[in-house]
mmCIF file of C-alpha atoms in Angstrom:
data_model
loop_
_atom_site.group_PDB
_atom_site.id
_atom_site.type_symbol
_atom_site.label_atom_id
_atom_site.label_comp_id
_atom_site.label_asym_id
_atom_site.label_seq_id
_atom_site.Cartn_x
_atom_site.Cartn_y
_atom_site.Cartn_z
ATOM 1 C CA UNK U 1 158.152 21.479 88.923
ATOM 2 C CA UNK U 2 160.962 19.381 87.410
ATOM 3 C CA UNK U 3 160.466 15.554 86.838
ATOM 4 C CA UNK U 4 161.383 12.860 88.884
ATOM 5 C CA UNK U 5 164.858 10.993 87.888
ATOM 6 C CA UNK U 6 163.233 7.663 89.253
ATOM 7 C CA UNK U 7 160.499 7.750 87.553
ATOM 8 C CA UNK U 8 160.760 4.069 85.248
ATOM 9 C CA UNK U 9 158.751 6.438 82.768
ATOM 10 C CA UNK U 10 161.836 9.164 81.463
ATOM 11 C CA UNK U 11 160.208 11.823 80.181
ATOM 12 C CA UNK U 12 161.310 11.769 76.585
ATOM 13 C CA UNK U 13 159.338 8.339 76.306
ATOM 14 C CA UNK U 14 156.328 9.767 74.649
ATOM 15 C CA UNK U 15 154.207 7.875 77.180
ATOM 16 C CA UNK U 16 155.251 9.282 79.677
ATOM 17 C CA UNK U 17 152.404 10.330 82.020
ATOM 18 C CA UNK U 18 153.462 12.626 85.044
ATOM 19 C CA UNK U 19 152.944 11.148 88.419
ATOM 20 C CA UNK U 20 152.539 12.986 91.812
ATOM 21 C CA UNK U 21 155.946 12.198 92.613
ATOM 22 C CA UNK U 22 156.990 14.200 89.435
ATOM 23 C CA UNK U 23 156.091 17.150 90.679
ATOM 24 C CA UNK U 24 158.318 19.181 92.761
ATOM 25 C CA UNK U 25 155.886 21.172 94.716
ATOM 26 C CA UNK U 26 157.928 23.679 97.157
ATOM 27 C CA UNK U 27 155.800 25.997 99.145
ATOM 28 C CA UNK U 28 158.400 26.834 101.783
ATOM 29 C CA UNK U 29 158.177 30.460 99.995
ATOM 30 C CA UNK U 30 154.607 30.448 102.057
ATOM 31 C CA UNK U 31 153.542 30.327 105.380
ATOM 32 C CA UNK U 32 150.626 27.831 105.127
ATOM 33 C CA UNK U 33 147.712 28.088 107.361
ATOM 34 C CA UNK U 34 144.994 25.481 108.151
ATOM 35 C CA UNK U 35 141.579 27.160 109.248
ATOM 36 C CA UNK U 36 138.674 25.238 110.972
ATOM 37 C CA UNK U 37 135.255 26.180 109.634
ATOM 38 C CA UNK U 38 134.492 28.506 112.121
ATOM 39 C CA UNK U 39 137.725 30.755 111.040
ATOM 40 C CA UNK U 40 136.786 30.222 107.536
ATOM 41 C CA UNK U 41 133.104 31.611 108.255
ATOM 42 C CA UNK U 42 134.861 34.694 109.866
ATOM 43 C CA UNK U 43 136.952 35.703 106.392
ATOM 44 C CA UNK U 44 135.691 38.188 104.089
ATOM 45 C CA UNK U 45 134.771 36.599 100.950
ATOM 46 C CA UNK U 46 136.097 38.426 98.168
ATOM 47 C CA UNK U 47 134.470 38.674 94.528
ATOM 48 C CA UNK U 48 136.675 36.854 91.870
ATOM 49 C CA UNK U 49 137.540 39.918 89.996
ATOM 50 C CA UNK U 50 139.149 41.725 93.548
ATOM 51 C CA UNK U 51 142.562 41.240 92.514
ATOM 52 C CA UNK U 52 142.071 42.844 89.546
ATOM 53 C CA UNK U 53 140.094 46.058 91.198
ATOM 54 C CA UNK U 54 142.563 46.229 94.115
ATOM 55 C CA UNK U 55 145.587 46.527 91.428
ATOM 56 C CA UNK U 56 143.339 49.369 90.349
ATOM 57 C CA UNK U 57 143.366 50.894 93.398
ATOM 58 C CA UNK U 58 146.809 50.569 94.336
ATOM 59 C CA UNK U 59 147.621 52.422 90.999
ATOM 60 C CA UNK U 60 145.364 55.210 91.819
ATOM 61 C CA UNK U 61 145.774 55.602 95.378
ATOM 62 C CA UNK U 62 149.421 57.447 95.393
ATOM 63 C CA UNK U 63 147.103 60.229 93.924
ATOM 64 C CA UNK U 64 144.546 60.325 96.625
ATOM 65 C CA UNK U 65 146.730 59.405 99.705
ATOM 66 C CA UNK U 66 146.694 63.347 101.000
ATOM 67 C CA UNK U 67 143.046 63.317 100.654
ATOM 68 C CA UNK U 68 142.387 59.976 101.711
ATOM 69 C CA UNK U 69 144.401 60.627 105.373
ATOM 70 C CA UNK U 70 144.847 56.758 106.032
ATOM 71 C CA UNK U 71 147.496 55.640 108.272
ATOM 72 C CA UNK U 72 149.752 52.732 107.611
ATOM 73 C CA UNK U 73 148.233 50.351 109.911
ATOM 74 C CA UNK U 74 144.875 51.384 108.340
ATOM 75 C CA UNK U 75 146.152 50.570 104.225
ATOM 76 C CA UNK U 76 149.406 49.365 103.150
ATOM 77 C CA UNK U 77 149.980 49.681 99.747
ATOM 78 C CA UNK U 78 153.268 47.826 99.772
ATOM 79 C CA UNK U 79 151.396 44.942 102.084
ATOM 80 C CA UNK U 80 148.006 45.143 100.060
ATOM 81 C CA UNK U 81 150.882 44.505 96.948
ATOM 82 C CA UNK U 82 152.926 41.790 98.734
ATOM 83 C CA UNK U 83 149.581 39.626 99.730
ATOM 84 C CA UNK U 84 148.153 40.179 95.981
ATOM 85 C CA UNK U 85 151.584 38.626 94.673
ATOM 86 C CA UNK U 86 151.899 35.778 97.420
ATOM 87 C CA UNK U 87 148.056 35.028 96.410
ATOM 88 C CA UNK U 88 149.397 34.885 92.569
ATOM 89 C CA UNK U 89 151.978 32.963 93.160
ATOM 90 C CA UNK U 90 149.690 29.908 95.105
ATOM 91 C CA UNK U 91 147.339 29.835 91.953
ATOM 92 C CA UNK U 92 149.018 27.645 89.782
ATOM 93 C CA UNK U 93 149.693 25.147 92.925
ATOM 94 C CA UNK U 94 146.212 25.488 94.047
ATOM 95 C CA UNK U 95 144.893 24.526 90.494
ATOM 96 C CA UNK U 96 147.121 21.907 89.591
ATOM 97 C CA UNK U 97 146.407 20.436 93.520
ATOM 98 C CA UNK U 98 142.844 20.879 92.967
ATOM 99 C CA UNK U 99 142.528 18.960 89.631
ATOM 100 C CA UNK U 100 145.112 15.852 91.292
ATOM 101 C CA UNK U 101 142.811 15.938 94.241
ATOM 102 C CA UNK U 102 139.683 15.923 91.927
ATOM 103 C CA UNK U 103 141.624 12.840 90.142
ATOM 104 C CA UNK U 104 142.146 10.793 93.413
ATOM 105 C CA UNK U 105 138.764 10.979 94.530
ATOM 106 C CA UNK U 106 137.483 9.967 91.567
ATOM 107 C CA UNK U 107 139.873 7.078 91.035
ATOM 108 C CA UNK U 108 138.643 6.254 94.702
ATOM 109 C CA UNK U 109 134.958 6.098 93.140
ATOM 110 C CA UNK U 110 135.669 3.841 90.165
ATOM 111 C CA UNK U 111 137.475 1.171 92.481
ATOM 112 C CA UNK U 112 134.590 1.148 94.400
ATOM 113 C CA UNK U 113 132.000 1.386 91.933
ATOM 114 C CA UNK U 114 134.068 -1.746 90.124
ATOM 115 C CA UNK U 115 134.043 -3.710 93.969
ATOM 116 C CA UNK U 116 130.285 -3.022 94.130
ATOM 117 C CA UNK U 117 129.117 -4.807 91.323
ATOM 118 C CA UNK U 118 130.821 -8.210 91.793
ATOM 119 C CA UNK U 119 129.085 -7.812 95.573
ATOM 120 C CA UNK U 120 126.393 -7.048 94.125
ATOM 121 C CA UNK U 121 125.903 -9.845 92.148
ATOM 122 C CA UNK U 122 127.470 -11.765 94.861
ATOM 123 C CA UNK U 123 124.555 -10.487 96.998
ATOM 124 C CA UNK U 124 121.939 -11.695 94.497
ATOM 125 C CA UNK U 125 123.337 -15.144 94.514
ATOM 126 C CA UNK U 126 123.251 -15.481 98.012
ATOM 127 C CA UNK U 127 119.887 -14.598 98.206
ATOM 128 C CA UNK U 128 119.166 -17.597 96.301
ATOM 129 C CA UNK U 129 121.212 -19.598 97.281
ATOM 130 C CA UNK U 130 119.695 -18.954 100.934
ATOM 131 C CA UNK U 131 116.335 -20.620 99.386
ATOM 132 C CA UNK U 132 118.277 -23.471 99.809
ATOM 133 C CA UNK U 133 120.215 -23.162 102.070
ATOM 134 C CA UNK U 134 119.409 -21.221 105.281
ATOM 135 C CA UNK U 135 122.934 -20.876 106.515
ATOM 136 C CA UNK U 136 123.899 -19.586 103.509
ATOM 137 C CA UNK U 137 121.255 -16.592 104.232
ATOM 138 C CA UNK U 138 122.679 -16.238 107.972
ATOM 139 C CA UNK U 139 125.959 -15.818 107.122
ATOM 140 C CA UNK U 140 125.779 -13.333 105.230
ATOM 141 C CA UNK U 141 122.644 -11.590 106.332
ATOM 142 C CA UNK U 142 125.065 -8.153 107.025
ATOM 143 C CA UNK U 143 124.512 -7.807 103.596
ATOM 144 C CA UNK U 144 120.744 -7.168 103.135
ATOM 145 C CA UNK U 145 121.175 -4.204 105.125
ATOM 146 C CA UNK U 146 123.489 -2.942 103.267
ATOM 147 C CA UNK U 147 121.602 -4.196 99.541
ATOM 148 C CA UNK U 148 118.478 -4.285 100.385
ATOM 149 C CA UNK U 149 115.276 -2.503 99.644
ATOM 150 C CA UNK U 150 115.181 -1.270 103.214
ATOM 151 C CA UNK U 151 112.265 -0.197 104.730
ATOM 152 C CA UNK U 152 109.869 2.127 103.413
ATOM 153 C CA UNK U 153 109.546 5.377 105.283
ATOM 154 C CA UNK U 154 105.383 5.697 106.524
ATOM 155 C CA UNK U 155 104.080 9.597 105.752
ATOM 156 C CA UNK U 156 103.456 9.968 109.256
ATOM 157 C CA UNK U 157 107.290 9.616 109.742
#
């Protein structure tokens, strides 16, 4: 995943900090699929270690294969291989996706958590500034829903 030549950050500036645009991701190699939940429900859900025990297998199975009596459509070896590999390959994308995703939504958190609390104690000044001032309270009376205590839920709710 090579850098990007417009980055105004070269990359033998030691402060350089890779961006999204600095990586090269090319997944043409793969043909991508997008499930809805309802496929996603339907997929087995394989253990973490099954690439590891289905290597094993693959190694042992040219041993067994008479006794075994499996067609091709029924186990592939060469397929079983092929979708092992293509599943090796994703991992370092999926990772490195995962953790930038992870990054973004927290970034997304701490600019809102830093636009709540100037509301916030924009929100407390209104509130006493509407002792004052009624219209002050109208305006932005939006905002108690959003601030305030709320109503209490009764046990027989």
């Amino acid at each position: 995943m090579p850098d990007n030549p417009n980055n105004p950050n070269p990359p033998n500036n030691p402060h350089h900090v890779p961006t999204l645009a600095d990586k090269q991701i090319d997944l043409s190699a793969f043909q991508l699929v997008d499930f809805d939940q309802e496929e996603i429900r339907n997929l087995p859900k394989p253990r973490t270690d099954f690439a590891e025990i289905a290597r094993q297998t693959l190694a042992l199975y040219p041993d067994f294969e008479a006794a075994l009596k499996l067609t091709a459509a029924d186990f592939d070896p060469d397929k079983v291989a092929e979708h092992l590999e293509l599943a090796d390959q994703l991992q370092p994308y999926s990772d490195w996706l995962e953790r930038r995703a992870e990054q973004v939504r927290e970034t997304r958190m701490a600019h809102l958590a830093e636009a709540y609390r100037p509301v916030l104690k924009l929100y407390q000044r209104i509130q006493a500034a509407a002792e004052f001032d009624p219209q002050v309270g109208y305006a932005f009376a939006f905002l108690a829903d959003h601030f305030g205590a709320g109503k209490k839920k009764s046990k027989k709710e």
